[in-house]
Coordinates of C-alpha atoms in Angstrom, one line a residue:
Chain D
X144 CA 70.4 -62.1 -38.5
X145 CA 67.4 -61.2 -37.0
X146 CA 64.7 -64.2 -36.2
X147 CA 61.6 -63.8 -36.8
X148 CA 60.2 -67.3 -36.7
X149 CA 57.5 -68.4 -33.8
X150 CA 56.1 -71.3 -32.6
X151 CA 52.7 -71.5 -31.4
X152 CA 49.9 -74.3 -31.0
X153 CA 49.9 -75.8 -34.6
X154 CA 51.2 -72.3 -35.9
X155 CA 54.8 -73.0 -37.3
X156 CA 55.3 -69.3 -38.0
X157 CA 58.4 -68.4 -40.3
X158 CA 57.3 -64.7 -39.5
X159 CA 54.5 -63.0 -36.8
X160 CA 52.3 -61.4 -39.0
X161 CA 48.7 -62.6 -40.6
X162 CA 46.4 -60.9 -42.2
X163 CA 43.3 -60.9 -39.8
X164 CA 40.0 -62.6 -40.3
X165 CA 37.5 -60.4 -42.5
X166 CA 40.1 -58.5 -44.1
X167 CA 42.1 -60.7 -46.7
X168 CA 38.8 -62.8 -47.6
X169 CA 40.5 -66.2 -49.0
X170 CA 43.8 -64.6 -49.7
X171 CA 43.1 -65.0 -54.0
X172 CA 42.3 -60.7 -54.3
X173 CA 45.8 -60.0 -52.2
X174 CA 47.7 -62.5 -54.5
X175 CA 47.1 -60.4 -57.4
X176 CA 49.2 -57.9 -55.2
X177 CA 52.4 -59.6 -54.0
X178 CA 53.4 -63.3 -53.1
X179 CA 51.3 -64.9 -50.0
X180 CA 54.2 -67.0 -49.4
X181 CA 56.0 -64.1 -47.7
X182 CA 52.7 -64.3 -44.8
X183 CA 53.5 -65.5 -41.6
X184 CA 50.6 -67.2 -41.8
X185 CA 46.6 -66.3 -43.4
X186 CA 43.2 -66.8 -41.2
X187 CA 40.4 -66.9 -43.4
X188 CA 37.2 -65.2 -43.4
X189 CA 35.0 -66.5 -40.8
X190 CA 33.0 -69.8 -41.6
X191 CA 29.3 -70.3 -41.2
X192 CA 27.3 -74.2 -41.7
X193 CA 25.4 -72.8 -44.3
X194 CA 25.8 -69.8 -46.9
X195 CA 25.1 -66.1 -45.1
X196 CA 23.9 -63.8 -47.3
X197 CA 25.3 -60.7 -44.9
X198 CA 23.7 -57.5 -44.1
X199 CA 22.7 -54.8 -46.2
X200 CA 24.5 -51.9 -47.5
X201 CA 26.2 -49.6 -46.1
X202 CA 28.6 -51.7 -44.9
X203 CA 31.3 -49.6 -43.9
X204 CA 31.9 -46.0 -42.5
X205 CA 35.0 -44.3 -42.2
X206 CA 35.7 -42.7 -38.6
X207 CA 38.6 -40.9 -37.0
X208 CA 41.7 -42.9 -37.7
X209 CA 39.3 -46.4 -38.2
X210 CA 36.5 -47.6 -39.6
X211 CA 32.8 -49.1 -38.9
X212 CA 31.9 -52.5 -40.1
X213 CA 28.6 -54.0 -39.9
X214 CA 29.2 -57.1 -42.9
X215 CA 27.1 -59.6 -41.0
X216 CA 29.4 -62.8 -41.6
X217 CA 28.6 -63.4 -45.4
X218 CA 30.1 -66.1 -46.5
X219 CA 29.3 -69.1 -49.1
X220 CA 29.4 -71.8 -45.6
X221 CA 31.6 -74.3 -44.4
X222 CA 31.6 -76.5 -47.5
X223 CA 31.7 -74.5 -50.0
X224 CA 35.0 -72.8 -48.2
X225 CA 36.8 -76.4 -47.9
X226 CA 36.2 -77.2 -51.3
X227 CA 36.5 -74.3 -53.2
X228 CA 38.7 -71.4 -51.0
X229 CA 40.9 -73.4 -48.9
X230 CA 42.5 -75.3 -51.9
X231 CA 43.8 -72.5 -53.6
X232 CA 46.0 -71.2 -49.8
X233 CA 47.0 -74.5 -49.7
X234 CA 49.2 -73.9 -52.5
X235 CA 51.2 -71.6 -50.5
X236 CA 53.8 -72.3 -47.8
X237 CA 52.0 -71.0 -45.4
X238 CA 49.9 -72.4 -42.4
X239 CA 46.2 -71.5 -42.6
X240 CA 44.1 -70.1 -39.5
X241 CA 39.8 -71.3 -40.3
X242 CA 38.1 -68.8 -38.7
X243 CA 34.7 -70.3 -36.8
X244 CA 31.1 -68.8 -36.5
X245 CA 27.9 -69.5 -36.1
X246 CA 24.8 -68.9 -34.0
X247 CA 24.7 -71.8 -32.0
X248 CA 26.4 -74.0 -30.2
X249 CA 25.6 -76.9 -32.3
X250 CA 26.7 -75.0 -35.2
X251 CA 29.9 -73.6 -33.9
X252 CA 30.5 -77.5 -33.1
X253 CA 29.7 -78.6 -36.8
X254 CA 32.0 -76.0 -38.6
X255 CA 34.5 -76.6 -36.7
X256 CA 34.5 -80.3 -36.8
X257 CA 34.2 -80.0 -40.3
X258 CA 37.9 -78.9 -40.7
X259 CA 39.1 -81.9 -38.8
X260 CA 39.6 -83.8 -42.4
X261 CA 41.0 -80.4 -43.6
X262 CA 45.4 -81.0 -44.1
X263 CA 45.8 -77.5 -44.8
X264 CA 44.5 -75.9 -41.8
X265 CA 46.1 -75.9 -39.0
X266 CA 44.5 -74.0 -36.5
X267 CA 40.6 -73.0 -35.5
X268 CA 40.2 -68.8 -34.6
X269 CA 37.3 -69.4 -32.7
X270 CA 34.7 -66.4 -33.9
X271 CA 32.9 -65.9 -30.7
X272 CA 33.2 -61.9 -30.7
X273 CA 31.5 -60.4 -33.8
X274 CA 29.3 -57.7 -33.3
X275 CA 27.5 -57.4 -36.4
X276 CA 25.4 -60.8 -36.2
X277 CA 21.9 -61.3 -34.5
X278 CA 22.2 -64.4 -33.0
X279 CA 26.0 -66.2 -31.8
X280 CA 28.7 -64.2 -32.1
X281 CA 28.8 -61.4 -29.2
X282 CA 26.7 -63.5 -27.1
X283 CA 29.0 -65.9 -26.7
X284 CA 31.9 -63.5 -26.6
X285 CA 30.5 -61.5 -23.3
X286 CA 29.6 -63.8 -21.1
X287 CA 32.3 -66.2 -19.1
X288 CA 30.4 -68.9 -18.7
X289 CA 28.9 -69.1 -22.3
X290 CA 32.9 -68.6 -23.7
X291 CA 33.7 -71.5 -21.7
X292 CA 31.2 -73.8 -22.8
X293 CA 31.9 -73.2 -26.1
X294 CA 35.6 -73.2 -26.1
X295 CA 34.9 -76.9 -24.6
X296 CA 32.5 -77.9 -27.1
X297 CA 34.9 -77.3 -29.7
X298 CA 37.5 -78.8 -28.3
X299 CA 36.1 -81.9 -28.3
X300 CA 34.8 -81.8 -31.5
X301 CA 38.1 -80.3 -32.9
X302 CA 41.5 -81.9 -33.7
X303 CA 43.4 -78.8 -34.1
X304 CA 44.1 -76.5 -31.9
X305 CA 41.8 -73.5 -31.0
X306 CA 42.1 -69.9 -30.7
X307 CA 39.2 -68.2 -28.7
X308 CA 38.8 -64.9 -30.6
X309 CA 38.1 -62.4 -27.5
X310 CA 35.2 -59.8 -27.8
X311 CA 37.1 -55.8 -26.0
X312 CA 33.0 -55.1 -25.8
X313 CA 33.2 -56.4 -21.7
X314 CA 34.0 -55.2 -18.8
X315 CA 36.4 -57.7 -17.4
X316 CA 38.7 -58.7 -20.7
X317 CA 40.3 -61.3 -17.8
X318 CA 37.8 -63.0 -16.8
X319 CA 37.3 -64.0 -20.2
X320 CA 40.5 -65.2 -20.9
X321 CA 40.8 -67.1 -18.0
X322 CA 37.5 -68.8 -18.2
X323 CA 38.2 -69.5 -21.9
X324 CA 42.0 -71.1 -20.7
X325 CA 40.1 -72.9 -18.6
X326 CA 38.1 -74.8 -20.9
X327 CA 41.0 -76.0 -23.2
X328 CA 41.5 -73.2 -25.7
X329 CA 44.7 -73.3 -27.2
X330 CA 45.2 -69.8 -27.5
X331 CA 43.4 -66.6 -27.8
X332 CA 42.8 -63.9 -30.3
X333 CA 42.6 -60.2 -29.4
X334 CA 40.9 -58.0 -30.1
X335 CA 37.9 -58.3 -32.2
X336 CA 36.0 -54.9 -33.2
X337 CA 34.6 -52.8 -30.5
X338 CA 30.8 -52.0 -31.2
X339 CA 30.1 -48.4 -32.3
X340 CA 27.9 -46.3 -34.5
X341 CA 27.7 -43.2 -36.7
X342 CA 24.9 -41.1 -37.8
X343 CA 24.6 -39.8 -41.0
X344 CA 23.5 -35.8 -41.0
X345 CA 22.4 -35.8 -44.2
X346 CA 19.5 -38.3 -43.4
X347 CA 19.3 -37.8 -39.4
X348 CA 19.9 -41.5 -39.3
X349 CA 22.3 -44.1 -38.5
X350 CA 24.6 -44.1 -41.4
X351 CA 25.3 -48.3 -41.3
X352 CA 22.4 -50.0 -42.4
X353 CA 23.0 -52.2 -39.4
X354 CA 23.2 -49.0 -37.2
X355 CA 25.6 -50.2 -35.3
X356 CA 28.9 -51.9 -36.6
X357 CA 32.5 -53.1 -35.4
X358 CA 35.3 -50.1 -34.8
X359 CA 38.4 -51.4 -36.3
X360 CA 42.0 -49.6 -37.9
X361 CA 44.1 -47.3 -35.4
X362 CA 41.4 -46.1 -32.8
X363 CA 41.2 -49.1 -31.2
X364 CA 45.2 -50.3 -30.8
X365 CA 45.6 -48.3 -27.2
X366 CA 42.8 -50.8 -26.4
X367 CA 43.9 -53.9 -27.7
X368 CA 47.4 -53.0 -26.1
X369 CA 46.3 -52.6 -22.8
X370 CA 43.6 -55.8 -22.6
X371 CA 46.7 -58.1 -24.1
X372 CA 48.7 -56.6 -21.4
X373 CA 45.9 -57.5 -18.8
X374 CA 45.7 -60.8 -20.2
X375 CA 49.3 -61.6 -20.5
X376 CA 49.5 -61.6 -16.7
X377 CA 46.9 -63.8 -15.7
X378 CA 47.3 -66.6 -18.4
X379 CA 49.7 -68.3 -19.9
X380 CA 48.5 -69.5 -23.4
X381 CA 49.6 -67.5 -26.1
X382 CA 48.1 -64.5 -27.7
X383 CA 47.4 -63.5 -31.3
X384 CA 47.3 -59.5 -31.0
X385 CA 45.3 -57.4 -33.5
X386 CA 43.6 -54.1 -34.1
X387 CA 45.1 -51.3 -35.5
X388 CA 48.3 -53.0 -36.7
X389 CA 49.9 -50.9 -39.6
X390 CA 53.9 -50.7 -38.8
X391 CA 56.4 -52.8 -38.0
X392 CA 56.5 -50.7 -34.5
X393 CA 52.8 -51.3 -34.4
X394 CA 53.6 -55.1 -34.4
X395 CA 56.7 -54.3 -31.7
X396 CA 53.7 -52.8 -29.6
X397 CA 51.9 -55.9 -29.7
X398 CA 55.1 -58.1 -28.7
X399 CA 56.3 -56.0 -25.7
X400 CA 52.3 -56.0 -24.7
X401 CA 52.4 -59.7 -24.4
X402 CA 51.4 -61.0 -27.9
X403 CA 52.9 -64.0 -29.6
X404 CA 52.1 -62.7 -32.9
X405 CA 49.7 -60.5 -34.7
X406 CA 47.1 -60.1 -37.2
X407 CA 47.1 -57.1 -39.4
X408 CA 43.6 -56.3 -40.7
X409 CA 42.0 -52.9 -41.6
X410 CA 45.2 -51.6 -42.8
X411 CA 45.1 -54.1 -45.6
X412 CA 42.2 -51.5 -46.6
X413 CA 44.7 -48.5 -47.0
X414 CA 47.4 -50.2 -48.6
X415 CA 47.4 -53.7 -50.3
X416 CA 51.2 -54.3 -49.4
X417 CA 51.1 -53.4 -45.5
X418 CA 51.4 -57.1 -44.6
X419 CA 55.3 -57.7 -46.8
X420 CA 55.8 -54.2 -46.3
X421 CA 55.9 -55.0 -42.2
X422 CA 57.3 -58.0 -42.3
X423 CA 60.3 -56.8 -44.4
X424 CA 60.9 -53.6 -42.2
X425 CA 60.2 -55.7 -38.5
X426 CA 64.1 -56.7 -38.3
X427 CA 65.6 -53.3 -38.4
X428 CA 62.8 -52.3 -35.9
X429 CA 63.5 -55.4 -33.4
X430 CA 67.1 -54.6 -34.0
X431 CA 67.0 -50.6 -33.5
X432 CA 65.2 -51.5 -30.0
X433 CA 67.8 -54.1 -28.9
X434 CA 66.0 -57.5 -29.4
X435 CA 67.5 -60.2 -31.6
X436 CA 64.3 -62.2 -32.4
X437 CA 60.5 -61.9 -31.7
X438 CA 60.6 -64.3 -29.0
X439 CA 63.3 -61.9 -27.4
X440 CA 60.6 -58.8 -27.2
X441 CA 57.5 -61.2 -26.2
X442 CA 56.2 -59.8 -23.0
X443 CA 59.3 -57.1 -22.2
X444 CA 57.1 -54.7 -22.1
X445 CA 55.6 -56.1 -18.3
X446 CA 56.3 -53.5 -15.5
X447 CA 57.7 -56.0 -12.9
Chain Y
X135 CA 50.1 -58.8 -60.5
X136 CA 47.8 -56.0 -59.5
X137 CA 49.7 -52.7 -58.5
X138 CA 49.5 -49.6 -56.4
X139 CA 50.4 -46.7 -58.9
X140 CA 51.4 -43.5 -57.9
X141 CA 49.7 -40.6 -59.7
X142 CA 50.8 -37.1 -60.3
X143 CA 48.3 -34.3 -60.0
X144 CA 49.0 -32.4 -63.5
X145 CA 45.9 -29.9 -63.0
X146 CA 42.7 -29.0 -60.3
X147 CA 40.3 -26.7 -61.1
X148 CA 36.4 -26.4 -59.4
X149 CA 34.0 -26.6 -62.0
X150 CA 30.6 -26.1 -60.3
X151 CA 29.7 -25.8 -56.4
X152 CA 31.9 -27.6 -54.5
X153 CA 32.9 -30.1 -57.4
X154 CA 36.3 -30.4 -58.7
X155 CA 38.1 -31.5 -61.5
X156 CA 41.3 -32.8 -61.6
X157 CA 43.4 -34.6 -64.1
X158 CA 46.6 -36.8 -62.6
X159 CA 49.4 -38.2 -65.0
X160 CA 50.0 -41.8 -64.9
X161 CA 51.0 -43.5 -67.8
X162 CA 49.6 -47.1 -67.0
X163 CA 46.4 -46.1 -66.2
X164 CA 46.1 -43.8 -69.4
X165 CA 47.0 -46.6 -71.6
X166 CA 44.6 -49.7 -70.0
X167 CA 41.5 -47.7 -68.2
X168 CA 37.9 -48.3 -69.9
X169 CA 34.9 -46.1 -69.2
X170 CA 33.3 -47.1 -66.1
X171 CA 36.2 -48.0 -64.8
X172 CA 37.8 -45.8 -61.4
X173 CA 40.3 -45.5 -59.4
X174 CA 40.6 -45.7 -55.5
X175 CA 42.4 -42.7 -54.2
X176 CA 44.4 -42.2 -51.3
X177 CA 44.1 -39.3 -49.4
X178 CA 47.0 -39.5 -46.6
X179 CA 45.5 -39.8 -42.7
X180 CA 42.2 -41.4 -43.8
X181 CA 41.7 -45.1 -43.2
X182 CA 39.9 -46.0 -46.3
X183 CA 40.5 -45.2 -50.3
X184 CA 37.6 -43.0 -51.9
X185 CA 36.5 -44.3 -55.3
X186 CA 36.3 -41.9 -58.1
X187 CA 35.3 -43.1 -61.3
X188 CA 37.6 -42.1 -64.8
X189 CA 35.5 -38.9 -66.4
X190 CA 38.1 -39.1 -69.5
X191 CA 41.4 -39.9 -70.4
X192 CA 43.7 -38.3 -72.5
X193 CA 46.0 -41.3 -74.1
X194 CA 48.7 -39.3 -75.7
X195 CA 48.9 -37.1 -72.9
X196 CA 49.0 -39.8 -70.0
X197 CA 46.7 -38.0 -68.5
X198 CA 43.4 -39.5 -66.0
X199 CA 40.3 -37.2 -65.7
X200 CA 38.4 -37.3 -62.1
X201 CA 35.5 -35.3 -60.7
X202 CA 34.4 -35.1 -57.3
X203 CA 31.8 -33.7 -54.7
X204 CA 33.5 -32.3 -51.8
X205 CA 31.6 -33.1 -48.8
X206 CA 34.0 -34.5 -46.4
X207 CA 37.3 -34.7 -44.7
X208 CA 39.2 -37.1 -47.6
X209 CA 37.4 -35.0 -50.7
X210 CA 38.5 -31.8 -49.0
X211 CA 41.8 -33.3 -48.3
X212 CA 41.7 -34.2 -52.8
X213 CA 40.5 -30.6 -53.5
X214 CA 43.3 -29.1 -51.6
X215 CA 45.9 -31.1 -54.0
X216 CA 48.1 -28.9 -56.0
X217 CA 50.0 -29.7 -59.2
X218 CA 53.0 -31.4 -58.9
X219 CA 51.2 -33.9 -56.0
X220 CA 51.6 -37.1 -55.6
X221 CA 48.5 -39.4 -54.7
X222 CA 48.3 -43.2 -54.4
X223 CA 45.9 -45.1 -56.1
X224 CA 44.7 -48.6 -57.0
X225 CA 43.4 -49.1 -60.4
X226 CA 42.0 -49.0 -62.8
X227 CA 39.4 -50.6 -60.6
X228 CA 36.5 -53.1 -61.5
X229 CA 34.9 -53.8 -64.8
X230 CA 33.7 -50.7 -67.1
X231 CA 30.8 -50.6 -69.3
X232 CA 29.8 -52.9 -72.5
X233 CA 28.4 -52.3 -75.4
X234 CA 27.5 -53.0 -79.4
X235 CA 30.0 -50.4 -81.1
X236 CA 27.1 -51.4 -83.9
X237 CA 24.3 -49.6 -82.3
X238 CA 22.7 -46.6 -83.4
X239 CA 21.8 -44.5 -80.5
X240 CA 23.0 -44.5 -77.3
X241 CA 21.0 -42.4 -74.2
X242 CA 23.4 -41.6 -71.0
X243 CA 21.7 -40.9 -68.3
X244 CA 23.5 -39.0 -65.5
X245 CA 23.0 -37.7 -62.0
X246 CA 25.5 -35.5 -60.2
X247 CA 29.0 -37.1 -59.5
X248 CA 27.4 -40.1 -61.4
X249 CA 28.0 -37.6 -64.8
X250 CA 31.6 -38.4 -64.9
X251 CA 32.4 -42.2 -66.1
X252 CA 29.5 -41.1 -68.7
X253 CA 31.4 -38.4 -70.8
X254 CA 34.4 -41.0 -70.6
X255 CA 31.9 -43.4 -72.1
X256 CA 30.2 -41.0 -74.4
X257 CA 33.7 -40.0 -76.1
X258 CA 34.1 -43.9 -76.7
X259 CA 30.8 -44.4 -78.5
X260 CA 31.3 -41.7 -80.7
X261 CA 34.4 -42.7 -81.6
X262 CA 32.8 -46.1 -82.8
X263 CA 29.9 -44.2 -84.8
X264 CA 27.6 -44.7 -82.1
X265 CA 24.9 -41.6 -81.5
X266 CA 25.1 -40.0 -78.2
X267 CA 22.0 -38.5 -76.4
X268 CA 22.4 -37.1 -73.2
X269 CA 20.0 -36.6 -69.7
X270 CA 22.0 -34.4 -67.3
X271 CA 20.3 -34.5 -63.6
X272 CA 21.6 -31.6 -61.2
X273 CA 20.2 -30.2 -57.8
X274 CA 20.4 -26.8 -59.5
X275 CA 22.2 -24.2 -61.8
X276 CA 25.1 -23.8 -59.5
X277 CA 26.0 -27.7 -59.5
X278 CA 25.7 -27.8 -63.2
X279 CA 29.1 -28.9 -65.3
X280 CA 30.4 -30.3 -68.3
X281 CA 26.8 -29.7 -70.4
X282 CA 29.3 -28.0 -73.0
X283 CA 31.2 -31.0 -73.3
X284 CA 28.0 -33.2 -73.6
X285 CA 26.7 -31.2 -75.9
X286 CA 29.9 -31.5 -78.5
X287 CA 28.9 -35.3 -78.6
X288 CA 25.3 -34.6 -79.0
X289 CA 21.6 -34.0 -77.7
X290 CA 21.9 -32.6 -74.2
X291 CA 19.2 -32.2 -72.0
X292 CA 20.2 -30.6 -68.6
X293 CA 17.0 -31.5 -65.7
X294 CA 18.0 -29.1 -62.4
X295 CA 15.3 -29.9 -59.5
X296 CA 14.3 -26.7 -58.8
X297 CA 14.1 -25.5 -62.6
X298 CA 17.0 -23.0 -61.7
X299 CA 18.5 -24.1 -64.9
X300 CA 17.6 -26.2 -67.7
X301 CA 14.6 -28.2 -67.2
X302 CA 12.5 -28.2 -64.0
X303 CA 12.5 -32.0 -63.0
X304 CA 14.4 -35.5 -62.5
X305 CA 16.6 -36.9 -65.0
X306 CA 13.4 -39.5 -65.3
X307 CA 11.7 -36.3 -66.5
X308 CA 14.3 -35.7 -69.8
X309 CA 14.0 -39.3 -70.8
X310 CA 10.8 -38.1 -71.9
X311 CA 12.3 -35.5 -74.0
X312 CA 15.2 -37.6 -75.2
X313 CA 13.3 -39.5 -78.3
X314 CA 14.2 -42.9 -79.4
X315 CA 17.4 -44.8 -78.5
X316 CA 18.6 -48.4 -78.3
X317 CA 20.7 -49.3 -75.2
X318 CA 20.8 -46.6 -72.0
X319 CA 23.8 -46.2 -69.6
X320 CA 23.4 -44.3 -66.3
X321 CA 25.5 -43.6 -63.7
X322 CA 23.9 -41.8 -59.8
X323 CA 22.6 -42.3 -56.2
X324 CA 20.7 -45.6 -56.2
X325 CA 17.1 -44.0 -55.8
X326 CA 17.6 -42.5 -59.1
X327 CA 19.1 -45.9 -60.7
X328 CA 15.8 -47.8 -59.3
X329 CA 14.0 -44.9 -60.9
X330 CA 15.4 -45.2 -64.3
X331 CA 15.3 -49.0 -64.3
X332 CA 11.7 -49.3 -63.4
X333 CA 10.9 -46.2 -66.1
X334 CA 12.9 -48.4 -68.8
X335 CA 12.0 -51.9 -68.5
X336 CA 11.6 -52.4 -72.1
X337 CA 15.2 -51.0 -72.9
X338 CA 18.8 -52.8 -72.3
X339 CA 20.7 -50.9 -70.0
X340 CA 23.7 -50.8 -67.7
X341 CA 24.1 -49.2 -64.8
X342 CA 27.2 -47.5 -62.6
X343 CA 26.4 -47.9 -59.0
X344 CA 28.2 -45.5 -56.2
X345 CA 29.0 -47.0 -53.2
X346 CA 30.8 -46.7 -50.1
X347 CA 34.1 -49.2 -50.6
X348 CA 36.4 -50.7 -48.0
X349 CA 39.1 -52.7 -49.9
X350 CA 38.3 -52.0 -53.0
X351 CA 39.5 -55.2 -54.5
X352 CA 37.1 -58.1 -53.6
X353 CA 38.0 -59.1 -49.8
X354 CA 36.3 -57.3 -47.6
X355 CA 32.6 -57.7 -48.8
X356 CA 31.8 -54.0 -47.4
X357 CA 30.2 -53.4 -50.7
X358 CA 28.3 -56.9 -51.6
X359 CA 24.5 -56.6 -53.2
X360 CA 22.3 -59.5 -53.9
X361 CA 21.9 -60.5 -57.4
X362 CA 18.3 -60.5 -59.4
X363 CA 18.3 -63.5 -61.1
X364 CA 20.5 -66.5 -60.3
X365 CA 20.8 -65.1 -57.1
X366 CA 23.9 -64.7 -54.5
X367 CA 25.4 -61.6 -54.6
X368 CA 27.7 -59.0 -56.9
X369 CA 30.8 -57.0 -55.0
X370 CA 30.7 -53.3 -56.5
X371 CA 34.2 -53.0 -56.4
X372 CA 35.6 -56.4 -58.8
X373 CA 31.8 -57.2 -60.5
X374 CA 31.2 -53.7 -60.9
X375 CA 30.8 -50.9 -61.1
X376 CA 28.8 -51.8 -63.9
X377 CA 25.7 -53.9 -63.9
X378 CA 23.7 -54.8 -66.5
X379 CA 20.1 -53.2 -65.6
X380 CA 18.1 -55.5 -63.4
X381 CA 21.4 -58.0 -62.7
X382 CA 21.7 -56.7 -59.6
X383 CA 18.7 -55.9 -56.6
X384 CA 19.0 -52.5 -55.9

C-alpha cells in the first residue's frame, strides 16, 4: 500500500495534491464534477479587504502549451468569503488553504488576521506574486526586503501558519526564499505565473485587455522545477510546488524537485477531473519508480 | 453531478469560407440541450476548451449541430475531425435563451458564428407558433450560410458589408427592413450587440455574448462582465451566454 499522506505546517494531507489558488474558485463549480473529499486539500481564490471588481475582458489567451491570465484578483472581499464560501468547504474533509492579497501592507495584515476566528482554514497562501494587479501583489513578491517585511507582518497578525506564495518573475528565486524563511513563513508556495503578453494580429494590439497577464499550464513546469530545486537546497521549510501540474508523473516531478506537495491549477481548465484523476493514478506512478510513499521521493531528485 | 461527455463526430462538412459544420452524436446532450446553450470542446494539445454554441439538434437522431470559424490552431485542429472521432466536451453549458411561447413575432438577429444558437432557437419558436423574422449579418457573399434554412422558418434578410450579396450594410441596417416584431434575440461580436441594443431600446431582447472562456464552468472568472443594474458582475460561461438586453455592461 502505497502512502500518500503528508504532513506539513497545519496541512494534515491524506494525499499531495490541491487544486491551486485561481483555478478552483471556492471549490462549489468542481463539486458538481466529482467528490471534493477525495482533494488532498483546496486553497481558495485569493482574498481582498474589500470586493475587487477585476479587470476587463479579455481575460485569458491561450499560448503554446499554457495560457495568459490577466483576472485582476476579483473577488467579493474577505467577509463576504468567510461567511458565504468558506462554509460550504467546510463541509468537506478536507483542510482549506485562504489565499491572501491585497495592496498594502495594512491590508495584507487585515485579511489575514481576519481568518484567525476562521476553524476551517487552516493555513494562509500568502498572495504576494500576482502579476495582474496595480498596486501589492508583484511588488511585494520581487523585492527581498519588501517579502520579508510582509511575511513578518503577517505572522504576527496571523495564528495559522503561512505560506509565502513566491513570484518566478526575479532574478534570484533564492534570495527570496531565504529572506522570506527568515521572517517566519511557514512554508512557501511555488510558482506563481510568470508575466507575459500576446498580441492580437487582427487588431495590432495587445490581445489581454490588461496587455500583459500571468503564463500558467505546461510552459512554465521546467521553470517551476528548476527554482524549487534551487530553493530546496538553501532552505529547509517546506514547499508547495505548482505550475504546469497535469499527471501523476508531473506531481513525481515536483517531489523529486524538492516539493512537499503540489497544487494543480490550469489543468483544471482542460479537464474538470485532473485533480481525482492524479491522485488515483500517483500510487502506481510512485510505485513503478521504486518509492513506497510521497515522503519517500521528497527531494531524491538532489544531485549530491 | 456535472459530466464530461464524450461525443462522436457523425458528419463535417464546410459550408461557407472557412466555416464548418459538423454534427457529433451524443445521446445526453441531444435529449437536455436548449437553444443558446453550447458546448466546450476539446481539441487534444491545446490548453483551453473552445466554446461552440448548439446550431440545432436532432432529438431522434442523437445528433448535436455546431458551426465554427476556423481561424486558429484548436478550430483547425475541429475542422480536421473525421467521422467516426471522438471529441471531449463539457455541456450543455450555461443557460439558453427565454421566451413567451405566446408571442407573436419573434426578430433573430445574427452576425457571423453568432448565426448558429439562432436557427437552434428559431426551429423552437416555430415549433411553439411563434413567427420567425430573420437579420442575417456576413462580411460578404463567400461567408454567407444557412440563409436557406432561415428562410424555411420565415422572412430572411441577408446584410453582407460590402453588398457582395444580399443587402449592402450591418445587420442594424435589415432591422429596418424587418417590420414589426415583439421580442428580439441576437447572437455576434460585442460591437454589433452594443449596436443592436442601443438601436432597440424600446424592444425586449436577449442577447448571446461570445467570449474567450477558461473554465467554462464558473471558477476561473476569465470571462466575468459587470452587470447594468444591481450591479456586480455576470460570468458568461454559468449566467450566460444569454443576457437579457441591457442586464449586462457590454
Amino acid at each position: 500500500m502505497t502512502n500518500l499522506a503528508v504532513d506539513l505546517p497545519g496541512l494534515t494531507l491524506k494525499n499531495p495534491v490541491m487544486p491551486a489558488s485561481g483555478c478552483f474558485g471556492f471549490g462549489r463549480e468542481y463539486s458538481e464534477f466529482y467528490d471534493l473529499n477525495q482533494l488532498g486539500a483546496v486553497i481558495m481564490k485569493a482574498a481582498t479587504g474589500d470586493a475587487r471588481d477585476g479587470n476587463q475582458i479579455p481575460r485569458v489567451a491561450e499560448t503554446a502549451s499554457g495560457m495568459l491570465n490577466a483576472i485582476g484578483l476579483q473577488n467579493p472581499g474577505v467577509e463576504k468569503i468567510i461567511a458565504n464560501e468558506v462554509p460550504f468547504l467546510s463541509g468537506y474533509d478536507v483542510p482549506v488553504v485562504a489565499n491572501v492579497a491585497g495592496s498594502t501592507v495594512g491590508e495584507y495584515v487585515a485579511v489575514a488576521s481576519t481568518f484567525n476566528k476562521v476553524k476551517s482554514v487552516k493555513a494562509l497562501e500568502l498572495n504576494i506574486s500576482c502579476p495582474n494587479v496595480k498596486d501589492g501583489g508583484i511588488q511585494f513578491g520581487t523585492n527581498p526586503d519588501m517579502a520579508a517585511g510582509i511575511t513578518e507582518k503577517v505572522k504576527e497578525a496571523s495564528n495559522l501558519p503561512v505560506y509565502v506564495k513566491l513570484s518566478p518573475n526575479v532574478s534570484d528565486i533564492v534570495a527570496m526564499a531565504k529572506a522570506v524563511e527568515q521572517a517566519g513563513a511557514d512554508g512557501l508556495s511555488m510558482i506563481n505565473t510568470i508575466t507575459g503578453m500576446q498580441i492580437n494580429l487582427s487588431c495590432g494590439k495587445p490581445l489581454l485587455a490588461n496587455q500583459t497577464g500571468g503564463l500558467s499550464g505546461q510552459a512554465i513546469k521546467p521553470i517551476a522545477i528548476r527554482m524549487i530545486y534551487e530553493v530546496k537546497q538553501q532552505v529547509n521549510i517546506p514547499i508547495i510546488g505548482m505550475g504546469g501540474i497535469s499527471t501523476a508523473e508531473d506531481v513525481l516531478e515536483f517531489l523529486l524537485a524538492g516539493a512537499s506537495a503540489v497544487a494543480v491549477g490550469t489543468a483544471n481548465f482542460q479537464n474538470p477531473y485532473v485533480c481525482p484523476e492524479i491522485i488515483k493514478d500517483l500510487p502506481d506512478i510512485l510505485q513503478q519508480y521504486g518509492f513506497d510513499s510521497v515522503n519517500d521521493a521528497i527531494g531524491k531528485g538532489h544531485v549530491a | 453531478m456535472k459530466k464530461c461527455v464524450e461525443m462522436t463526430v457523425h458528419s463535417i462538412q464546410q459550408v461557407a469560407f472557412n466555416t464548418f459544420e459538423m454534427t457529433l452524436k451524443n445521446t445526453y446532450i441531444a435529449q437536455v440541450a436548449m437553444p443558446g446553450q453550447f458546448l466546450h470542446l476539446m481539441a487534444e494539445g491545446h490548453t483551453l476548451r473552445r466554446p461552440l454554441s448548439i446550431a440545432d439538434i436532432d432529438r431522434r437522431q442523437e445528433t448535436i449541430t455546431i458551426l465554427f470559424k476556423q481561424i486558429g490552431q484548436g478550430t483547425k485542429q475541429l475542422a480536421d475531425c473525421r467521422e467516426g472521432m471522438k471529441l471531449d466536451a463539457i455541456g450543455p453549458a450555461g443557460y439558453g435563451f427565454s421566451y413567451d411561447k405566446s408571442m407573436k413575432t419573434a426578430l433573430l438577429i445574427g452576425g457571423g458564428v453568432g448565426i448558429p444558437p439562432l436557427y437552434f432557437l428559431g426551429k423552437e419558436l416555430r415549433r411553439h407558433g411563434v413567427h420567425v423574422k430573420a437579420v442575417l449579418g456576413f462580411q460578404s457573399e463567400k461567408h454567407v450560410f444557412y440563409e436557406e434554412k432561415f428562410q424555411g422558418m420565415g422572412e430572411t434578410y441577408v446584410m453582407t458589408n460590402d453588398g457582395s450579396y444580399g443587402n449592402r450594410g450591418f445587420v442594424t441596417d435589415g432591422v429596418d427592413l424587418s417590420g414589426t416584431f415583439v421580442q428580439y434575440f441576437s447572437c455576434g461580436p460585442i460591437p454589433m450587440l452594443q449596436a443592436i441594443t442601443n438601436k432597440l431600446k424600446d424592444h425586449p431582447g436577449s442577447i448571446s455574448l461570445e467570449a474567450r472562456l477558461g473554465c467554462g464552468v464558473g471558477a476561473c472568472f476569465a470571462c466575468a462582465i459587470p452587470a447594468n443594474l444591481e450591479g456586480g458582475y455576470r460570468k458568461i460561461c454559468t449566467d450566460g451566454p444569454v443576457f437579457a438586453a441591457g442586464e449586462v455592461v457590454l
